[in-house]
CSV table of C-alpha atoms in Angstrom, one decimal:
chain,number,residue,atom,x,y,z
M,21,MET,CA,16.4,9.9,-37.2
M,22,GLU,CA,12.6,10.4,-37.3
M,23,ALA,CA,10.5,7.7,-38.9
M,24,ARG,CA,6.9,7.4,-39.8
M,25,ARG,CA,5.2,4.6,-37.8
M,26,VAL,CA,1.7,3.3,-38.0
M,27,LEU,CA,0.4,2.8,-34.5
M,28,CYS,CA,-3.1,1.5,-35.1
M,29,HIS,CA,-6.3,2.2,-37.0
M,30,LEU,CA,-8.6,5.0,-35.9
M,31,ASP,CA,-11.3,2.5,-35.3
M,32,ASP,CA,-9.1,0.9,-32.6
M,33,LEU,CA,-9.4,4.1,-30.5
M,34,GLU,CA,-12.6,4.7,-28.7
M,35,ASP,CA,-13.7,8.3,-28.1
M,36,ASP,CA,-12.5,9.6,-24.7
M,37,SER,CA,-9.9,6.9,-24.4
M,38,THR,CA,-6.2,6.7,-24.5
M,39,ARG,CA,-3.7,4.0,-25.5
M,40,GLY,CA,0.0,3.7,-24.9
M,41,PHE,CA,2.5,2.4,-27.6
M,42,ASP,CA,6.0,1.0,-27.6
M,43,PRO,CA,7.1,1.7,-31.2
M,44,ASP,CA,10.8,1.1,-30.5
M,45,GLY,CA,10.3,-2.2,-28.6
M,46,GLN,CA,11.7,-0.8,-25.4
M,47,GLY,CA,9.6,-3.1,-23.2
M,48,ARG,CA,7.4,-0.2,-22.0
M,49,ASP,CA,5.1,2.4,-23.6
M,50,THR,CA,7.0,5.5,-24.7
M,51,LEU,CA,4.2,7.5,-26.2
M,52,PHE,CA,0.4,7.6,-26.0
M,53,VAL,CA,-2.5,8.8,-28.1
M,54,VAL,CA,-5.8,10.3,-26.8
M,55,ARG,CA,-9.0,10.4,-28.8
M,56,LYS,CA,-11.4,13.1,-27.7
M,57,ARG,CA,-14.5,14.1,-29.6
M,58,GLY,CA,-13.2,12.6,-32.8
M,59,ARG,CA,-9.8,14.3,-32.6
M,60,VAL,CA,-6.6,12.4,-31.9
M,61,PHE,CA,-3.5,13.8,-30.0
M,62,ALA,CA,-0.2,12.2,-29.3
M,63,TYR,CA,2.4,12.8,-26.6
M,64,ARG,CA,5.5,11.2,-25.2
M,65,ASP,CA,4.9,9.3,-22.0
M,66,GLU,CA,7.2,11.6,-20.0
M,67,CYS,CA,6.0,13.7,-17.2
M,68,PRO,CA,7.7,17.2,-17.2
M,69,HIS,CA,7.8,17.1,-13.3
M,70,TYR,CA,11.0,15.1,-13.4
M,71,ARG,CA,12.3,16.3,-16.8
M,72,GLY,CA,11.0,13.4,-18.7
M,73,THR,CA,12.5,10.6,-16.6
M,74,THR,CA,9.2,9.2,-15.3
M,75,THR,CA,6.1,7.9,-17.1
M,76,LEU,CA,2.5,9.0,-16.3
M,77,PRO,CA,0.0,6.2,-15.8
M,78,TRP,CA,-0.6,4.0,-12.8
M,79,ARG,CA,-1.4,1.1,-15.2
M,80,LYS,CA,-1.2,0.5,-18.9
M,81,ASP,CA,-3.3,3.0,-20.8
M,82,GLY,CA,-4.4,4.8,-17.6
M,83,TYR,CA,-3.6,8.3,-18.8
M,84,LEU,CA,-6.9,10.1,-18.2
M,85,ASP,CA,-8.7,11.2,-15.1
M,86,SER,CA,-12.1,9.7,-14.3
M,87,SER,CA,-14.0,12.4,-16.1
M,88,ALA,CA,-11.8,11.9,-19.3
M,89,GLU,CA,-11.3,15.7,-19.3
M,90,PHE,CA,-7.6,15.7,-18.5
M,91,ILE,CA,-4.5,13.7,-19.0
M,92,VAL,CA,-3.2,12.9,-15.5
M,93,CYS,CA,0.1,11.8,-14.1
M,94,ALA,CA,-0.5,9.3,-11.3
M,95,ALA,CA,2.7,10.0,-9.5
M,96,HIS,CA,1.7,13.4,-8.1
M,97,GLY,CA,-1.7,14.2,-9.7
M,98,ALA,CA,-0.5,16.6,-12.4
M,99,LYS,CA,-3.3,17.4,-14.9
M,100,PHE,CA,-2.7,18.3,-18.6
M,101,GLU,CA,-5.0,19.6,-21.2
M,102,ILE,CA,-5.8,16.9,-23.7
M,103,GLU,CA,-5.7,19.3,-26.7
M,104,THR,CA,-2.4,21.0,-25.9
M,105,GLY,CA,-0.5,18.9,-23.3
M,106,LEU,CA,-0.3,22.0,-21.0
M,107,CYS,CA,-0.1,21.2,-17.3
M,108,VAL,CA,-2.9,23.2,-15.6
M,109,HIS,CA,-2.7,21.6,-12.2
M,110,GLY,CA,0.0,20.0,-10.1
M,111,PRO,CA,3.8,20.0,-9.8
M,112,CYS,CA,4.7,21.0,-13.4
M,113,LEU,CA,2.1,23.8,-13.7
M,114,GLY,CA,2.7,25.7,-16.9
M,115,GLU,CA,4.9,23.1,-18.5
M,116,SER,CA,3.9,20.8,-21.3
M,117,LEU,CA,4.0,17.2,-22.3
M,118,PRO,CA,6.3,16.7,-25.3
M,119,THR,CA,4.2,16.4,-28.4
M,120,VAL,CA,4.5,13.8,-31.1
M,121,SER,CA,3.7,14.7,-34.7
M,122,LEU,CA,0.6,12.7,-35.7
M,123,SER,CA,-1.5,12.3,-38.8
M,124,ILE,CA,-4.4,10.2,-39.9
M,125,SER,CA,-4.1,8.6,-43.4
M,126,GLN,CA,-7.1,8.6,-45.7
M,127,ASP,CA,-7.8,5.0,-44.9
M,128,GLY,CA,-7.7,5.7,-41.2
M,129,LYS,CA,-4.2,4.7,-40.1
M,130,VAL,CA,-2.9,6.6,-37.1
M,131,ILE,CA,0.7,7.6,-38.0
M,132,VAL,CA,3.3,9.3,-35.9
M,133,GLU,CA,6.7,10.7,-36.8
M,134,CYS,CA,9.2,10.0,-34.0
R,20,MET,CA,3.3,12.3,24.1
R,21,ASN,CA,2.7,8.7,23.4
R,22,ILE,CA,1.8,9.0,19.7
R,23,ILE,CA,2.7,5.7,18.0
R,24,GLY,CA,2.2,6.5,14.3
R,25,PRO,CA,-0.5,6.8,11.7
R,26,ASP,CA,-3.4,4.4,12.2
R,27,LEU,CA,-5.5,5.4,9.2
R,28,LEU,CA,-5.2,7.7,6.1
R,29,VAL,CA,-8.5,9.0,4.8
R,30,PHE,CA,-8.8,9.8,1.1
R,31,GLY,CA,-11.5,11.5,-0.9
R,32,VAL,CA,-11.2,10.4,-4.5
R,33,ASP,CA,-13.3,10.6,-7.7
R,34,ASN,CA,-12.2,7.1,-8.8
R,35,VAL,CA,-13.2,4.8,-5.9
R,36,ASP,CA,-13.3,1.7,-8.0
R,37,ASP,CA,-9.8,2.2,-9.4
R,38,CYS,CA,-8.4,2.9,-5.9
R,39,THR,CA,-10.2,-0.1,-4.5
R,40,LEU,CA,-8.8,-2.4,-7.1
R,41,PHE,CA,-5.3,-0.9,-6.6
R,42,VAL,CA,-5.1,-1.3,-2.9
R,43,THR,CA,-6.6,-4.8,-3.0
R,44,ASP,CA,-3.9,-5.9,-5.4
R,45,TYR,CA,-1.4,-4.1,-3.2
R,46,GLY,CA,-2.4,-6.5,-0.5
R,47,LEU,CA,-4.7,-4.7,1.8
R,48,GLU,CA,-7.9,-6.4,3.0
R,49,GLY,CA,-11.3,-4.8,2.4
R,50,ARG,CA,-13.3,-4.4,5.6
R,51,GLY,CA,-16.3,-2.7,4.0
R,52,ASN,CA,-17.5,0.9,3.8
R,53,GLY,CA,-14.2,2.0,2.1
R,54,ARG,CA,-11.9,0.6,4.8
R,55,PHE,CA,-8.8,-1.4,3.8
R,56,GLU,CA,-6.4,-2.9,6.4
R,57,ALA,CA,-2.9,-4.3,6.7
R,58,LEU,CA,-2.3,-7.2,9.0
R,59,ASP,CA,-2.3,-5.1,12.2
R,60,GLY,CA,-5.5,-3.2,11.4
R,61,THR,CA,-3.9,0.0,10.3
R,62,GLY,CA,-4.9,1.1,6.9
R,63,LEU,CA,-6.8,3.4,4.6
R,64,LEU,CA,-10.3,4.8,4.3
R,65,ILE,CA,-11.3,5.5,0.7
R,66,LEU,CA,-14.4,7.6,0.1
R,67,PRO,CA,-15.9,9.5,-2.8
R,68,LYS,CA,-14.6,13.0,-2.7
R,69,GLY,CA,-18.0,14.5,-2.1
R,70,ASP,CA,-18.8,12.3,0.9
R,71,PRO,CA,-20.2,14.6,3.6
R,72,SER,CA,-18.2,12.9,6.3
R,73,LEU,CA,-14.9,14.0,4.8
R,74,PRO,CA,-12.9,17.0,6.2
R,75,SER,CA,-12.6,19.7,3.5
R,76,ALA,CA,-9.9,19.3,0.9
R,77,LEU,CA,-6.7,21.4,0.7
R,78,ASP,CA,-7.1,24.0,-2.0
R,79,THR,CA,-4.6,22.1,-4.1
R,80,GLY,CA,-7.0,19.2,-4.4
R,81,THR,CA,-4.8,16.6,-2.9
R,82,THR,CA,-6.7,13.4,-2.3
R,83,LEU,CA,-5.5,12.9,1.3
R,84,ARG,CA,-8.2,14.4,3.6
R,85,LYS,CA,-7.0,13.3,7.0
R,86,THR,CA,-4.2,11.5,8.8
R,87,ILE,CA,-5.4,9.7,12.0
R,88,TYR,CA,-2.6,9.0,14.5
R,89,GLY,CA,-2.8,6.1,16.9
R,90,CYS,CA,-1.9,7.0,20.5
R,91,GLY,CA,-0.9,4.6,23.2
R,92,ASP,CA,-3.4,5.7,25.8
R,93,ALA,CA,-6.3,8.1,26.5
R,94,GLN,CA,-4.1,10.4,28.6
R,95,THR,CA,-2.2,11.2,25.4
R,96,LEU,CA,-5.4,12.3,23.7
R,97,ASP,CA,-6.2,14.5,26.7
R,98,ALA,CA,-2.7,16.0,26.5
R,99,ILE,CA,-3.0,16.7,22.8
R,100,GLU,CA,-6.4,18.3,23.2
R,101,ALA,CA,-5.2,20.5,26.0
R,102,GLU,CA,-2.1,21.6,24.0
R,103,LEU,CA,-3.7,22.3,20.7
R,104,LYS,CA,-6.8,24.0,22.2
R,105,LYS,CA,-4.5,26.8,23.1
R,106,ASP,CA,-4.6,28.2,19.6
R,107,ARG,CA,-7.1,26.2,17.5
R,108,GLU,CA,-10.3,24.3,17.4
R,109,VAL,CA,-10.0,20.7,18.5
R,110,LYS,CA,-13.2,18.6,18.0
R,111,ARG,CA,-14.1,15.5,20.0
R,112,LEU,CA,-15.8,13.3,17.5
R,113,GLU,CA,-18.6,10.7,18.4
R,114,ASP,CA,-16.0,7.9,18.4
R,115,GLY,CA,-14.0,9.7,21.1
R,116,SER,CA,-11.2,10.7,18.7
R,117,LEU,CA,-9.8,14.2,18.2
R,118,GLU,CA,-9.9,16.2,15.0
R,119,THR,CA,-7.9,19.3,14.3
R,120,VAL,CA,-5.7,21.0,11.7
R,121,ASP,CA,-1.9,21.3,11.7
R,122,ASP,CA,-0.1,24.6,11.0
R,123,LEU,CA,0.1,23.8,7.3
R,124,GLY,CA,-3.6,23.0,6.9
R,125,PHE,CA,-3.5,19.2,7.0
R,126,THR,CA,-6.4,17.7,8.9
R,127,LEU,CA,-5.3,15.4,11.7
R,128,GLY,CA,-7.1,12.9,13.9
R,129,PHE,CA,-5.9,11.3,17.1
R,130,GLN,CA,-7.4,8.2,18.6
R,131,VAL,CA,-6.4,5.5,21.1
R,132,SER,CA,-4.6,3.2,18.6
R,133,THR,CA,-6.7,0.4,17.2
R,134,ARG,CA,-3.7,-1.5,15.8
R,135,ARG,CA,-3.4,-5.1,16.8
R,136,ALA,CA,-0.2,-6.5,18.1
R,137,LEU,CA,1.5,-8.7,15.5
R,138,ALA,CA,3.5,-11.8,16.4
R,139,LEU,CA,5.1,-12.7,13.0
R,140,PRO,CA,8.7,-13.5,12.3
R,141,ALA,CA,10.7,-11.1,10.1
R,142,GLU,CA,12.3,-12.5,7.0
R,143,MET,CA,15.1,-14.7,8.1
R,144,VAL,CA,18.4,-15.0,6.3
R,145,ASN,CA,21.2,-17.5,6.5
R,146,ALA,CA,24.7,-16.1,6.6
R,147,PRO,CA,28.0,-17.6,7.6
R,148,GLY,CA,29.0,-16.7,11.1
R,149,ALA,CA,25.5,-15.6,12.1
R,150,SER,CA,23.7,-17.6,14.8
R,151,ALA,CA,20.2,-16.4,13.9
R,152,LYS,CA,19.2,-18.2,10.8
R,153,ARG,CA,16.3,-19.8,9.0
R,154,PRO,CA,15.6,-23.3,10.3
R,155,VAL,CA,17.0,-26.3,8.5
R,156,ASN,CA,14.8,-27.4,5.6
R,157,SER,CA,12.8,-24.2,5.8
R,158,ILE,CA,12.5,-22.8,2.3
R,159,GLY,CA,13.4,-19.1,1.8
R,160,ILE,CA,11.2,-18.1,-1.2
R,161,GLU,CA,8.1,-19.3,-3.0
R,162,LYS,CA,7.5,-18.2,-6.6
R,163,ASP,CA,3.8,-17.6,-6.1
R,164,ALA,CA,4.1,-15.9,-2.7
R,165,ARG,CA,1.7,-13.0,-2.0
R,166,PRO,CA,3.2,-11.2,1.0
R,167,ARG,CA,0.8,-8.9,2.7
R,168,PRO,CA,1.5,-5.4,4.1
R,169,ARG,CA,1.9,-5.6,7.9
R,170,SER,CA,1.5,-2.1,9.2
R,171,LEU,CA,1.0,1.5,8.0
R,172,SER,CA,4.5,2.9,8.0
R,173,HIS,CA,4.7,6.5,7.0
R,174,VAL,CA,3.2,9.4,5.1
R,175,VAL,CA,5.1,12.1,3.2
R,176,TYR,CA,3.7,15.6,2.6
R,177,PHE,CA,4.8,18.2,0.1
R,178,VAL,CA,4.8,21.4,2.2
R,179,PRO,CA,5.5,25.1,1.4
R,180,ASP,CA,7.4,25.7,4.7
R,181,TYR,CA,9.1,22.6,6.1
R,182,ALA,CA,10.5,24.5,9.1
R,183,ARG,CA,7.1,25.6,10.2
R,184,ALA,CA,5.8,22.0,9.8
R,185,GLU,CA,8.8,20.6,11.7
R,186,ALA,CA,8.3,23.1,14.5
R,187,PHE,CA,4.6,22.2,14.9
R,188,TYR,CA,5.1,18.5,15.1
R,189,ARG,CA,8.2,18.9,17.4
R,190,ASP,CA,7.0,21.6,19.7
R,191,ARG,CA,3.3,20.7,19.9
R,192,LEU,CA,3.2,17.0,19.5
R,193,GLY,CA,6.6,15.8,20.6
R,194,PHE,CA,7.9,14.4,17.3
R,195,ILE,CA,11.7,13.9,17.0
R,196,THR,CA,13.7,14.7,13.9
R,197,THR,CA,15.9,11.6,13.1
R,198,ASP,CA,17.6,12.9,9.9
R,199,ARG,CA,17.2,15.7,7.5
R,200,PHE,CA,17.9,16.8,3.9
R,201,HIS,CA,19.2,20.3,3.7
R,202,ASN,CA,16.6,22.9,2.6
R,203,THR,CA,14.2,20.1,1.9
R,204,GLY,CA,12.8,18.7,5.1
R,205,PRO,CA,13.1,16.4,8.2
R,206,PHE,CA,12.4,12.8,8.8
R,207,MET,CA,10.4,12.6,12.0
R,208,ARG,CA,9.1,10.0,14.4
R,209,PRO,CA,6.6,10.5,17.2
R,210,ALA,CA,7.8,9.6,20.7
R,211,GLY,CA,5.7,6.4,20.9
R,212,THR,CA,7.7,4.5,18.2
R,213,ASP,CA,11.3,3.8,17.5
R,214,ASP,CA,10.8,3.6,13.7
R,215,HIS,CA,13.2,6.0,11.9
R,216,HIS,CA,10.3,8.0,10.5
R,217,THR,CA,6.5,8.0,10.3
R,218,LEU,CA,6.5,11.4,8.7
R,219,PHE,CA,8.7,13.2,6.2
R,220,PHE,CA,8.3,16.7,4.6
R,221,ILE,CA,9.5,17.8,1.2
R,222,GLN,CA,9.7,21.6,0.5
R,223,THR,CA,7.8,22.6,-2.6
R,224,PRO,CA,6.0,25.6,-4.0
R,225,PRO,CA,2.5,26.1,-2.4
R,226,HIS,CA,0.6,24.8,-5.4
R,227,MET,CA,2.0,21.3,-4.7
R,228,LYS,CA,0.9,21.1,-1.0
R,229,GLY,CA,-0.5,17.6,-0.3
R,230,ILE,CA,0.5,14.0,-0.1
R,231,GLU,CA,3.6,12.8,-1.9
R,232,HIS,CA,3.5,9.1,-1.0
R,233,PHE,CA,2.5,6.7,1.7
R,234,THR,CA,3.7,3.2,2.5
R,235,PHE,CA,3.2,0.1,4.5
R,236,HIS,CA,5.9,-2.1,6.2
R,237,MET,CA,6.5,-5.5,4.8
R,238,GLY,CA,8.2,-8.5,6.5
R,239,GLY,CA,11.6,-8.0,4.8
R,240,PRO,CA,13.3,-7.2,1.5
R,241,SER,CA,12.1,-10.4,-0.2
R,242,ASP,CA,8.5,-9.3,0.6
R,243,VAL,CA,9.2,-5.9,-1.0
R,244,MET,CA,10.6,-7.6,-4.2
R,245,GLN,CA,7.8,-10.2,-4.4
R,246,ALA,CA,5.0,-7.8,-3.7
R,247,GLY,CA,6.4,-5.3,-6.2
R,248,THR,CA,6.8,-8.0,-8.8
R,249,ASN,CA,3.2,-9.1,-8.3
R,250,MET,CA,2.2,-5.5,-8.9
R,251,VAL,CA,4.2,-5.3,-12.1
R,252,ASN,CA,2.7,-8.6,-13.3
R,253,LYS,CA,-0.8,-7.1,-12.7
R,254,GLY,CA,0.1,-4.2,-15.0
R,255,TYR,CA,0.9,-1.5,-12.4
R,256,GLN,CA,3.7,0.9,-13.2
R,257,SER,CA,6.8,1.3,-11.0
R,258,PHE,CA,7.8,4.9,-10.1
R,259,TRP,CA,11.0,4.3,-8.2
R,260,GLY,CA,12.7,1.1,-7.1
R,261,PRO,CA,13.3,-1.4,-5.9
R,262,GLY,CA,16.2,-0.1,-3.9
R,263,ARG,CA,17.4,0.7,-0.4
R,264,HIS,CA,17.3,4.2,1.2
R,265,LEU,CA,20.1,5.6,3.2
R,266,PHE,CA,18.2,7.6,5.8
R,267,GLY,CA,16.2,4.9,7.5
R,268,SER,CA,17.9,2.1,5.6
R,269,ASN,CA,14.4,1.0,4.5
R,270,TRP,CA,14.1,-1.1,1.3
R,271,PHE,CA,11.7,0.6,-1.0
R,272,TRP,CA,9.6,0.2,-4.2
R,273,TYR,CA,7.2,2.9,-5.2
R,274,PHE,CA,4.3,2.6,-7.6
R,275,LYS,CA,2.2,5.3,-9.2
R,276,SER,CA,-1.3,5.0,-8.0
R,277,PRO,CA,-4.9,6.2,-8.8
R,278,PHE,CA,-4.7,8.3,-5.6
R,279,GLY,CA,-2.6,10.8,-7.5
R,280,CYS,CA,0.4,10.1,-5.3
R,281,ASN,CA,2.8,7.2,-5.0
R,282,MET,CA,2.2,4.1,-2.9
R,283,GLU,CA,5.3,2.3,-1.6
R,284,PHE,CA,6.3,-1.0,-0.1
R,285,ASP,CA,9.0,-0.7,2.5
R,286,ALA,CA,10.9,-3.0,4.9
R,287,ASP,CA,13.6,-3.2,7.5
R,288,MET,CA,13.7,0.4,8.6
R,289,ASP,CA,16.2,1.5,11.2
R,290,LEU,CA,15.1,2.0,14.8
R,291,HIS,CA,16.2,4.8,17.0
R,292,ASP,CA,16.0,6.1,20.6
R,293,ASP,CA,16.5,9.5,22.1
R,294,SER,CA,20.3,9.1,22.1
R,295,TRP,CA,20.4,9.2,18.2
R,296,VAL,CA,21.9,12.4,16.7
R,297,ALA,CA,20.2,13.5,13.5
R,298,ARG,CA,22.3,13.4,10.4
R,299,GLU,CA,22.1,15.9,7.6
R,300,ALA,CA,22.8,15.6,3.9
R,301,PRO,CA,22.1,17.5,0.7
R,302,PRO,CA,19.1,16.0,-1.1
R,303,GLY,CA,19.9,14.1,-4.3
R,304,ALA,CA,20.2,10.7,-5.9
R,305,ASP,CA,23.4,9.8,-4.2
R,306,THR,CA,22.1,10.6,-0.7
R,307,SER,CA,18.6,9.0,-1.3
R,308,GLN,CA,19.7,5.4,-1.8
R,309,ALA,CA,22.5,3.0,-1.4
R,310,PHE,CA,21.5,1.3,-4.6
R,311,LEU,CA,18.7,1.4,-7.2
R,312,LEU,CA,17.5,-1.5,-9.3
R,313,GLN,CA,15.0,-1.8,-12.1
R,314,TYR,CA,12.6,-4.5,-12.8
R,315,ARG,CA,13.0,-6.6,-15.9
R,316,GLU,CA,11.0,-9.5,-17.2
R,317,LYS,CA,12.2,-12.9,-16.0
R,318,TRP,CA,15.1,-14.2,-18.0
R,319,ALA,CA,17.6,-17.0,-17.7
R,320,PRO,CA,21.0,-17.8,-19.2
R,321,MET,CA,20.5,-21.4,-20.5
R,322,GLY,CA,23.3,-23.8,-21.1
R,323,GLY,CA,24.7,-24.8,-24.5
R,324,PRO,CA,25.6,-22.9,-27.7
R,325,PRO,CA,23.3,-20.4,-29.3
R,326,PRO,CA,20.3,-22.0,-31.0
R,327,GLY,CA,21.1,-23.5,-34.4
R,328,LYS,CA,24.9,-24.0,-33.7
C-alpha cells in the first residue's frame, strides 16, 4: 500500500545535489531525490541494468557525475537524465530509472508516495 | 611468451579526487603523479581524462585507457613487437615499453615487469588433521586490521566479440583459456603465470565495450572480509559479495567505484599448468559462485531473557 512520506525540507537539498533516503528502515537507501535548478526529482535506487537488483552510488548520496549533469550508476557507468530518469549512456541504454511520485508542500516539505 | 600479468591499469577520469580517495581507502599507496601501488608495486595510474599523455578513449567512454602487461624479460618484448608488427603499429615508448592496440580496440602496453618479489605468508588456518597451521599463540584476526592489496590480479572487459578477443590473446600473445562460460567468454592466463586468470571477457552489445571490473589479490579470505568491511564502514557500497567463485575458486567482494566500473578484492585463486583442461559452464548465478553472503551491521546474541523480563 502506498503511503505519503515526508523525506526532508526543500531547504535541506542544495541545488545540483542528491540525497538518498531509507523510508522503510531497510538499512540502506532505497530511493533518492535530485535537486536541479530548483526542481526536485525522485527515483528508486535501482539500476535497470540488473532489473533493479543493484543500487547506483559508490558511496552514500553519490548519485551524480562530476558535472552534476547526469545521474550515474557507479557499477558500470550508466548515465541517466536527471529530469526523466532515461538512460542515455551505458549498459541499460534506453531504459529508465523507476520514478517515485513526489510533491512539495506549501511549507516546503518534500513528500513522496511509495 | 613470458607475459606475467597486468602491471598497471591506466585510467582517464573526470573525478580524480574521488578516485584518489577511493583507491586510498581500498588500500593502495599513493606514489605521486597519479600512481597508486599494491605491495608488489603493481597498481593504477589515475589521470584527468584530458591528460595529453593518455591513449585515446574507446568511443564508449570507458575510463580504462590502457592495460600495461609485465613481462619476464626483454626477449618477450622483442617477440611481442615482432609478432604484432605484422599487422599493426607497435610503438616503442621512451621508457622502453611497447604500446599497441588489440583486435577489439583496447590499448595495451608491455614492459619488463616492475613488480617486486613478495615474501609474505598467506593467511594460515588451523584445521584438525592438517600439519600446516598457524603457530601456537599466534592470533588469527585483529578487529582493527587494515589488510593491504598485494598484487594486481585481473581485469575484465565487456567485449562485443569474445571469440575474436580470445583468438587475439591466444594466437598472438600465447594466453591460455582455463575455463569458459558458454556464449559469454573465456577466463585466460598468460603463459608467465599460473594464476587461473588475469583476463576475462564478457560478451555484451557494442555500446558497453570497456572495463567491467578490476581487482587485486589479498592475503586470504579473512583479508577480503576485513578489507571489504573497512570499505563498508567508510560508506562505500557493495556491488556483489562477499562470496567465493567457482571458476578460479577465488574469494570475492566487489564494490561500485567512481571509475564507473567495479573494483574487487580477491584471494586464494586456483593455480594451473598446461595439463589443465578448461571446463565449460552456462553463465548464471549457480555457476558463478559456491556461496554468496551479504554484509550486515555487527550484532551479537547476548545472554539472558529479553530486556524487561
